[in-house]
Amino acid sequence: MKIGFLAFHPGAVNTMTKVIKDLRKNKDCKLFFYPFLEYAIKEWNLNSDTTLFEDSMEFFDCLRKDLDVLVYSSAAGSIVEEGIP
């Protein structure tokens, strides 16, 4: 299963972190990360050179189209959040 994680604010990062830690133990899951905050890079233990995404419609060109699940929070009112179907 291919699962993506997208977060725009620290509360969303915190909520997803436990799920990410558990899913990393599951060899059947391949995880993809779309951090919009440096905090997400730190909390999700991503490489320090991970690029932050920008809140723009161009983001959708970067989003994998074959994800089985995309986990995100819609509380920030960003362009990307509002554009996710």
Tab-separated table of C-alpha atoms in Angstrom:
chain	number	residue	atom	x	y	z
A	1	MET	CA	0.000	0.000	0.000
A	2	LYS	CA	1.285	3.478	-0.913
A	3	ILE	CA	0.424	6.099	1.697
A	4	GLY	CA	1.165	9.818	1.493
A	5	PHE	CA	1.322	12.291	4.374
A	6	LEU	CA	0.824	16.030	3.938
A	7	ALA	CA	0.845	18.592	6.765
A	8	PHE	CA	0.589	22.380	6.907
A	9	HIS	CA	0.641	23.019	10.638
A	10	PRO	CA	2.271	21.520	13.738
A	11	GLY	CA	-0.962	19.996	15.043
A	12	ALA	CA	-1.350	17.961	11.867
A	13	VAL	CA	2.286	16.872	12.068
A	14	ASN	CA	1.810	15.720	15.665
A	15	THR	CA	-1.355	13.821	14.804
A	16	MET	CA	0.300	11.952	11.928
A	17	THR	CA	3.630	11.195	13.644
A	18	LYS	CA	2.390	8.208	15.684
A	19	VAL	CA	0.693	6.698	12.632
A	20	ILE	CA	3.876	7.169	10.587
A	21	LYS	CA	6.013	5.493	13.270
A	22	ASP	CA	3.679	2.480	13.321
A	23	LEU	CA	3.426	2.209	9.523
A	24	ARG	CA	7.199	2.335	9.102
A	25	LYS	CA	7.264	-1.064	10.814
A	26	ASN	CA	4.933	-2.532	8.183
A	27	LYS	CA	6.928	-3.807	5.200
A	28	ASP	CA	3.768	-3.818	3.041
A	29	CYS	CA	3.493	-0.032	3.279
A	30	LYS	CA	5.509	2.436	1.241
A	31	LEU	CA	5.322	5.930	2.708
A	32	PHE	CA	5.601	9.243	0.873
A	33	PHE	CA	5.974	12.596	2.592
A	34	TYR	CA	4.887	16.056	1.545
A	35	PRO	CA	6.166	18.406	4.258
A	36	PHE	CA	5.222	22.060	4.180
A	37	LEU	CA	6.974	22.777	7.509
A	38	GLU	CA	10.505	22.240	8.797
A	39	TYR	CA	8.814	20.860	11.897
A	40	ALA	CA	7.407	18.011	9.806
A	41	ILE	CA	10.863	17.155	8.483
A	42	LYS	CA	12.164	16.930	12.050
A	43	GLU	CA	9.226	15.063	13.592
A	44	TRP	CA	8.876	12.585	10.726
A	45	ASN	CA	12.631	11.868	10.788
A	46	LEU	CA	13.121	12.844	7.152
A	47	ASN	CA	16.505	13.701	5.670
A	48	SER	CA	17.636	17.160	6.725
A	49	ASP	CA	18.016	18.094	3.046
A	50	THR	CA	14.351	17.293	2.300
A	51	THR	CA	12.800	20.083	0.246
A	52	LEU	CA	9.797	21.869	1.692
A	53	PHE	CA	6.813	22.123	-0.614
A	54	GLU	CA	5.168	25.469	-1.311
A	55	ASP	CA	1.479	26.199	-0.948
A	56	SER	CA	0.655	26.547	-4.629
A	57	MET	CA	-1.296	24.698	-7.271
A	58	GLU	CA	2.018	23.546	-8.801
A	59	PHE	CA	2.236	21.147	-5.848
A	60	PHE	CA	-0.169	18.820	-7.647
A	61	ASP	CA	2.470	18.185	-10.303
A	62	CYS	CA	4.653	16.682	-7.519
A	63	LEU	CA	1.931	14.616	-5.847
A	64	ARG	CA	2.086	10.927	-6.750
A	65	LYS	CA	-1.012	9.904	-8.665
A	66	ASP	CA	-0.799	6.237	-7.611
A	67	LEU	CA	-1.198	6.695	-3.842
A	68	ASP	CA	-3.709	4.367	-2.223
A	69	VAL	CA	-4.250	6.800	0.656
A	70	LEU	CA	-3.358	10.446	1.265
A	71	VAL	CA	-3.480	11.535	4.902
A	72	TYR	CA	-3.743	15.289	5.404
A	73	SER	CA	-5.314	17.915	7.596
A	74	SER	CA	-7.612	20.535	6.175
A	75	ALA	CA	-7.478	23.028	9.037
A	76	ALA	CA	-4.984	25.526	7.584
A	77	GLY	CA	-7.138	26.668	4.652
A	78	SER	CA	-4.243	26.459	2.197
A	79	ILE	CA	-4.581	26.385	-1.570
A	80	VAL	CA	-3.291	22.818	-1.671
A	81	GLU	CA	-5.633	21.551	1.060
A	82	GLU	CA	-8.644	23.088	-0.621
A	83	GLY	CA	-7.574	21.671	-3.996
A	84	ILE	CA	-7.316	18.029	-2.910
A	85	PRO	CA	-10.319	16.117	-4.264
